[in-house]
PDB file of C-alpha atoms in Angstrom:
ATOM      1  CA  UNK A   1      35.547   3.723 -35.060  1.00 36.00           C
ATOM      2  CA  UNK A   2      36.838   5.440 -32.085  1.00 42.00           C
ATOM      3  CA  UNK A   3      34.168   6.830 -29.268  1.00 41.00           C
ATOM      4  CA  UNK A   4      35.066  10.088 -30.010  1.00 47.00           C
ATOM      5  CA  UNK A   5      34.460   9.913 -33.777  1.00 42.00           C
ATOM      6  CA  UNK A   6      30.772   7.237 -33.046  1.00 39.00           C
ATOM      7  CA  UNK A   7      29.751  10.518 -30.647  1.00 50.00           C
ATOM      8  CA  UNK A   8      30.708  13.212 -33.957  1.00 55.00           C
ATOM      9  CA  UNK A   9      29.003  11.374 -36.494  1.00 53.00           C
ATOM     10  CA  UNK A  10      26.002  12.764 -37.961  1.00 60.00           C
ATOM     11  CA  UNK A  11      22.770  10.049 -37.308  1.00 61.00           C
ATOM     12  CA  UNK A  12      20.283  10.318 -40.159  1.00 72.00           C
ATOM     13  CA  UNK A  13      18.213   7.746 -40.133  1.00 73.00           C
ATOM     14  CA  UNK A  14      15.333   7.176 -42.750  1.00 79.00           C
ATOM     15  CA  UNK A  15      13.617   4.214 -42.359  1.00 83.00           C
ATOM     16  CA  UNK A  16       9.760   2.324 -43.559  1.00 84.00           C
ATOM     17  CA  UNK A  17       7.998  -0.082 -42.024  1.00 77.00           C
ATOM     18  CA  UNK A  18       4.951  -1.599 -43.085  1.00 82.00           C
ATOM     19  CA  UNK A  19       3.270  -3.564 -40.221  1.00 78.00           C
ATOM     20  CA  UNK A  20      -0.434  -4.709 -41.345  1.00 75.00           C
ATOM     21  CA  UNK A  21      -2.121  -2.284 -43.093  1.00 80.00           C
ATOM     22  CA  UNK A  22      -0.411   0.850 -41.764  1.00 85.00           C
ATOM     23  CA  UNK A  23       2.877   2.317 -43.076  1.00 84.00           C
ATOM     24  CA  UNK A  24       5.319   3.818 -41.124  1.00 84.00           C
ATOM     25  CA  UNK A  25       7.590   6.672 -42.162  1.00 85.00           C
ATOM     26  CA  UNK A  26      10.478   7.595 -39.524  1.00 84.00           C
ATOM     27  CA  UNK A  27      13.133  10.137 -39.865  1.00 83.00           C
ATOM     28  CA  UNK A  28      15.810  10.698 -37.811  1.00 84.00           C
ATOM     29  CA  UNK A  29      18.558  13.854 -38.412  1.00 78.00           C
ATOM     30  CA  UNK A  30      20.746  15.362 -36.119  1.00 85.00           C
ATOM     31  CA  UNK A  31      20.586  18.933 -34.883  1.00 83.00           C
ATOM     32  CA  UNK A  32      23.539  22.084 -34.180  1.00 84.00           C
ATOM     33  CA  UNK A  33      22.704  21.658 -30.807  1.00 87.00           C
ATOM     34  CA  UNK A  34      23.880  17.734 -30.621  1.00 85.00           C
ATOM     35  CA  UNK A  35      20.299  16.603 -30.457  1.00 86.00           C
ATOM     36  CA  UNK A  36      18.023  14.616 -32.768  1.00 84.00           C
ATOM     37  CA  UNK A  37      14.939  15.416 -34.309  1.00 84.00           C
ATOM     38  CA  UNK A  38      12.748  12.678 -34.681  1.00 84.00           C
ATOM     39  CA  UNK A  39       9.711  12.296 -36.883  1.00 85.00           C
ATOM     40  CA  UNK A  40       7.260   9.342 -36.818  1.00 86.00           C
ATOM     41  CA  UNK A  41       4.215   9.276 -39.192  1.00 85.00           C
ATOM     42  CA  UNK A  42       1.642   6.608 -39.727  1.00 86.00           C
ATOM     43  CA  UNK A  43      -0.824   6.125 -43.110  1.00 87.00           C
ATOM     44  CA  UNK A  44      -3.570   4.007 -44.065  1.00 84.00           C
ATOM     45  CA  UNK A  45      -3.214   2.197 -47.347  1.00 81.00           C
ATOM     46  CA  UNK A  46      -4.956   4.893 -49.312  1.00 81.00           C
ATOM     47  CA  UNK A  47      -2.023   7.342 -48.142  1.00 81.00           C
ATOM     48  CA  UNK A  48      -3.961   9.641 -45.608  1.00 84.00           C
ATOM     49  CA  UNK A  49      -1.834  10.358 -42.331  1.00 85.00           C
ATOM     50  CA  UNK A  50      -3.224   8.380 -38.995  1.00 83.00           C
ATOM     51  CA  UNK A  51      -0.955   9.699 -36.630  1.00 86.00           C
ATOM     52  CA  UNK A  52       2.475  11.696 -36.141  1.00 88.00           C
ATOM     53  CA  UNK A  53       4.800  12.509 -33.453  1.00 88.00           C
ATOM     54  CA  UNK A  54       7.580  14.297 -33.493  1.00 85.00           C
ATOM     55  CA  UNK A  55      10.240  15.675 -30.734  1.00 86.00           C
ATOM     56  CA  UNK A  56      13.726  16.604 -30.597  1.00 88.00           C
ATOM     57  CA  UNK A  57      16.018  14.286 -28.533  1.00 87.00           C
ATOM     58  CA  UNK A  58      18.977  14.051 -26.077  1.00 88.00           C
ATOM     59  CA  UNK A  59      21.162  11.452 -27.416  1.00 87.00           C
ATOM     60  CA  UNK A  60      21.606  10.629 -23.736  1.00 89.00           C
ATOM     61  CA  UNK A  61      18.299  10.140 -22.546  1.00 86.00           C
ATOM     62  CA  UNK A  62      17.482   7.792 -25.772  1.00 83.00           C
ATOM     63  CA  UNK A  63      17.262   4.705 -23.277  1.00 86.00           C
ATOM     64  CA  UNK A  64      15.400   6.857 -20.885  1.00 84.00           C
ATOM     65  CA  UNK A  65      12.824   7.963 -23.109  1.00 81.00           C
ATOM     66  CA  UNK A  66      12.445   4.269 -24.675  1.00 82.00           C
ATOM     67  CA  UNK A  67      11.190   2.730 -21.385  1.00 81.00           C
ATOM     68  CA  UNK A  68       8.926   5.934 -20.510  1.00 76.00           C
ATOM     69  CA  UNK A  69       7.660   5.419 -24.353  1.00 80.00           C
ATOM     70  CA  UNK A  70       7.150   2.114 -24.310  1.00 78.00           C
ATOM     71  CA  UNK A  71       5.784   2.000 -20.925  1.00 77.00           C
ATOM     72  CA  UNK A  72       3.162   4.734 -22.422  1.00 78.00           C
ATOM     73  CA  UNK A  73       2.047   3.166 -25.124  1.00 78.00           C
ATOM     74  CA  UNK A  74       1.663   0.316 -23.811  1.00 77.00           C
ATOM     75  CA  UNK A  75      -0.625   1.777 -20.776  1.00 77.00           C
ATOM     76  CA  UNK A  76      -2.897   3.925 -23.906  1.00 78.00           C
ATOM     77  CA  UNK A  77      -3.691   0.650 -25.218  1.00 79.00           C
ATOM     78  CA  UNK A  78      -4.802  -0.723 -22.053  1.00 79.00           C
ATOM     79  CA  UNK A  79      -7.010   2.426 -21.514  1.00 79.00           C
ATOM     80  CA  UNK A  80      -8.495   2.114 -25.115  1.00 81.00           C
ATOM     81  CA  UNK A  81      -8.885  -1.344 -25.566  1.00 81.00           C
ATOM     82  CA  UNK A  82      -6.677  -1.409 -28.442  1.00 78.00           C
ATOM     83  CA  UNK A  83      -4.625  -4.917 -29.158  1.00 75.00           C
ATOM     84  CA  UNK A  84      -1.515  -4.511 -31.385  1.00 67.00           C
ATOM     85  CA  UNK A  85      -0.917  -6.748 -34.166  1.00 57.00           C
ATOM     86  CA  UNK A  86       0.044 -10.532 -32.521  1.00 53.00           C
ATOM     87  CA  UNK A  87      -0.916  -9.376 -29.227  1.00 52.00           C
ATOM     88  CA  UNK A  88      -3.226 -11.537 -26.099  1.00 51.00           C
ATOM     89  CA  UNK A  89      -6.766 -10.588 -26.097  1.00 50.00           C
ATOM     90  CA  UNK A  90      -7.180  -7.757 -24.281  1.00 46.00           C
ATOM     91  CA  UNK A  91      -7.613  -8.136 -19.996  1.00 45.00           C
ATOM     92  CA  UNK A  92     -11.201  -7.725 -19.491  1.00 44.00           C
ATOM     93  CA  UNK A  93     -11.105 -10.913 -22.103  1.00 47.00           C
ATOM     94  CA  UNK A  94      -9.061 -13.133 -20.030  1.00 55.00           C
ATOM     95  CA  UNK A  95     -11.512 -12.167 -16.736  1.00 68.00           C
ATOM     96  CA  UNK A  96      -9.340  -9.306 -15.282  1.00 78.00           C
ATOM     97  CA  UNK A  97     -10.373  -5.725 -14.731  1.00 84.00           C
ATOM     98  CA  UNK A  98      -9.880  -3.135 -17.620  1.00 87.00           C
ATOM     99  CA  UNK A  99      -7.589  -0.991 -15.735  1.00 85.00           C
ATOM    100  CA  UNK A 100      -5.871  -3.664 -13.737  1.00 82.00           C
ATOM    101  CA  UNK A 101      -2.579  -2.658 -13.547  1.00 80.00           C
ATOM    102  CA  UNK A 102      -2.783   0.828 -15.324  1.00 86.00           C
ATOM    103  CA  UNK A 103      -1.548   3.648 -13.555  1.00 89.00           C
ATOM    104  CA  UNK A 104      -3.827   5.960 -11.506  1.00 90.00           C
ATOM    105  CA  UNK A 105      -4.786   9.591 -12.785  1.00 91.00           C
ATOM    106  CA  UNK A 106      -4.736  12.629 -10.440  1.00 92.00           C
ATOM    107  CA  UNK A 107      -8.243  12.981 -11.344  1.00 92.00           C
ATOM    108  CA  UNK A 108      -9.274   9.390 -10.788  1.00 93.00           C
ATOM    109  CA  UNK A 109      -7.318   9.561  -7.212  1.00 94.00           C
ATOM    110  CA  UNK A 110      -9.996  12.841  -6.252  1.00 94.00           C
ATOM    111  CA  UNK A 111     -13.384  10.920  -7.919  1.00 94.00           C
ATOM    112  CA  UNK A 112     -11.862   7.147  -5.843  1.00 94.00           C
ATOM    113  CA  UNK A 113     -11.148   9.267  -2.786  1.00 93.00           C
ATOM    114  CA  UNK A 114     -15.009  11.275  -3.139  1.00 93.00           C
ATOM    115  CA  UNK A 115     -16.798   7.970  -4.058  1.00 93.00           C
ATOM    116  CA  UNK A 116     -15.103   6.467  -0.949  1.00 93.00           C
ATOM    117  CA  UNK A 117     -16.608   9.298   1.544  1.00 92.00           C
ATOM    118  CA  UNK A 118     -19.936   9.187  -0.412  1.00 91.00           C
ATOM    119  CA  UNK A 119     -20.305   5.409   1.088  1.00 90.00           C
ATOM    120  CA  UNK A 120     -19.487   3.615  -2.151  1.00 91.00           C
ATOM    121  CA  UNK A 121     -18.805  -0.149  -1.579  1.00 90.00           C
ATOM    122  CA  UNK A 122     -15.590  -1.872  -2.883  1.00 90.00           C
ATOM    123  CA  UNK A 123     -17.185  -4.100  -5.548  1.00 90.00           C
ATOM    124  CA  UNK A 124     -19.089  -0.873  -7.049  1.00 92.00           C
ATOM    125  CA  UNK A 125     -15.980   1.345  -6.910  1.00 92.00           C
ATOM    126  CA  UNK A 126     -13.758  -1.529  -8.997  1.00 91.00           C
ATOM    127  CA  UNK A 127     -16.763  -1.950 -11.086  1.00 91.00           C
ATOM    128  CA  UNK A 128     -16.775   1.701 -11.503  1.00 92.00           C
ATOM    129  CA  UNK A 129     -12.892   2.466 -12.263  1.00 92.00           C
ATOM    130  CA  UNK A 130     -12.668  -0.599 -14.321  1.00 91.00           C
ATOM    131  CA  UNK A 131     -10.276  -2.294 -11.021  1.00 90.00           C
ATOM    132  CA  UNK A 132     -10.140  -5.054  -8.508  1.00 90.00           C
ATOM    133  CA  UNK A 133     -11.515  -4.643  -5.274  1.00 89.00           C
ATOM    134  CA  UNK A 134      -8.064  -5.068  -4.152  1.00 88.00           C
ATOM    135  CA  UNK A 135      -6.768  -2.304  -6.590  1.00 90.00           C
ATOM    136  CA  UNK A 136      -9.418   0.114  -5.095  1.00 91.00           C
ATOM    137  CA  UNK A 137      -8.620  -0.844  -1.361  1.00 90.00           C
ATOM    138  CA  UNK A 138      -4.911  -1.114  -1.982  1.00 90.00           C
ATOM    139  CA  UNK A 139      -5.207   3.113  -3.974  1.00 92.00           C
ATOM    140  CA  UNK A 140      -7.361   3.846  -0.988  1.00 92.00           C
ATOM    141  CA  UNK A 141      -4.532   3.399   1.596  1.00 91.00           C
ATOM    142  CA  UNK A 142      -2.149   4.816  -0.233  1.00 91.00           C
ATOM    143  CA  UNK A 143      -4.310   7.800  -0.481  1.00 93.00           C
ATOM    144  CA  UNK A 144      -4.597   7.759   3.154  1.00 91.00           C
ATOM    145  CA  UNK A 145      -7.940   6.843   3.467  1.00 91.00           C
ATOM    146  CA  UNK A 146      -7.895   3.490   4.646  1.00 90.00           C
ATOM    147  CA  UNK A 147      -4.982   2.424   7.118  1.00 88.00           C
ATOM    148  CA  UNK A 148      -3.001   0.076   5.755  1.00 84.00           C
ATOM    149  CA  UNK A 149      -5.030  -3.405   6.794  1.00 80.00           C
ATOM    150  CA  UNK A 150      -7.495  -1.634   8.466  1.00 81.00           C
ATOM    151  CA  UNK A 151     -11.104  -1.827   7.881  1.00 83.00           C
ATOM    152  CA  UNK A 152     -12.536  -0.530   4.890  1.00 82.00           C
ATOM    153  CA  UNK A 153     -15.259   2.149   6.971  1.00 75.00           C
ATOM    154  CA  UNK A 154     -14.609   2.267  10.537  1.00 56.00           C
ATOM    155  CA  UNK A 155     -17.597   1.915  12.308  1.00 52.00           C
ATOM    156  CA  UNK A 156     -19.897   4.486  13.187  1.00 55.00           C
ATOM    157  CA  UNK A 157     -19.221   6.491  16.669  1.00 51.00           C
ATOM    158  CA  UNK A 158     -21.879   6.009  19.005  1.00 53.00           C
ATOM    159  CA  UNK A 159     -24.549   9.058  18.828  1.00 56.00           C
ATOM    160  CA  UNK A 160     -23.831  11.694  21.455  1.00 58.00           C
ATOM    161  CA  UNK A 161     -25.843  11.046  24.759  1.00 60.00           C
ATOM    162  CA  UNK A 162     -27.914  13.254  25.773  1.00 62.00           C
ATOM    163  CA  UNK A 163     -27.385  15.221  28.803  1.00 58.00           C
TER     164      UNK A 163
END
């Protein structure tokens, strides 16, 4: 088949997969517009839908997307704790922080940066935001509130003399 005719070809894809207890329904068709609308749903063993997502895709970005989605994914079940089927125990099993290694939130970057100027230490911040105390001073000076090496509160200026 010729690149030209692979590229024309309609994609429909229907497939089923069954992986523990769940069973997964995904349907793939192509568009007009030379995109693909994809349709993923999930059901329990009695038949009632656990989860769906559904988009329309740029053939193009396909290996794109499948790095950001995977790369998603895989952070969520970080966040929630959630092991997939076959998977290590979760990090906060094997001794490491919760979050170690998940990406920061805008919102997390504002509470780390306020905590910081309240006077929180490093070992209650990473107990806090679920991180190592190097994860906290390492966010912290890419935020700009540490220098990079420096000291993690400068000391305290002298109190004005009085005159």
């Amino acid at each position: 088949m010729t690149d030209t005719a692979l590229r024309d070809s309609p994609i429909t894809l229907d497939r089923r997969l069954l992986l523990g207890g769940t069973d997964y329904q995904v349907t793939v068709f192509p568009t007009e517009d030379q995109r693909l609308d994809l349709c993923i749903v999930s059901s329990d063993g009695d038949g009632h839908v656990v989860s769906e997502i559904s988009g329309s895709l740029a053939p193009g970005d396909l290996a794109g997307l499948t790095e950001v989605l995977a790369s998603t994914l895989t952070g969520l079940m970080a966040m929630t704790g959630v092991q997939g089927p076959g998977t290590a125990p979760a990090p906060a099993q094997r001794g490491r922080a919760p979050n170690h290694g998940a990406r920061w939130a805008p919102a997390d970057d504002e509470r780390v940066r306020a905590r910081y100027r309240e006077g929180a230490g490093q070992a209650e911040l990473a107990a806090e935001f679920g991180r190592t105390t190097g994860g906290i001073r390492s966010r912290l000076e890419h935020l700009g509130e540490i220098p990079p090496g420096g000291r993690w509160r400068p000391p305290a200026a002298d109190p004005p003399v009085a005159a």
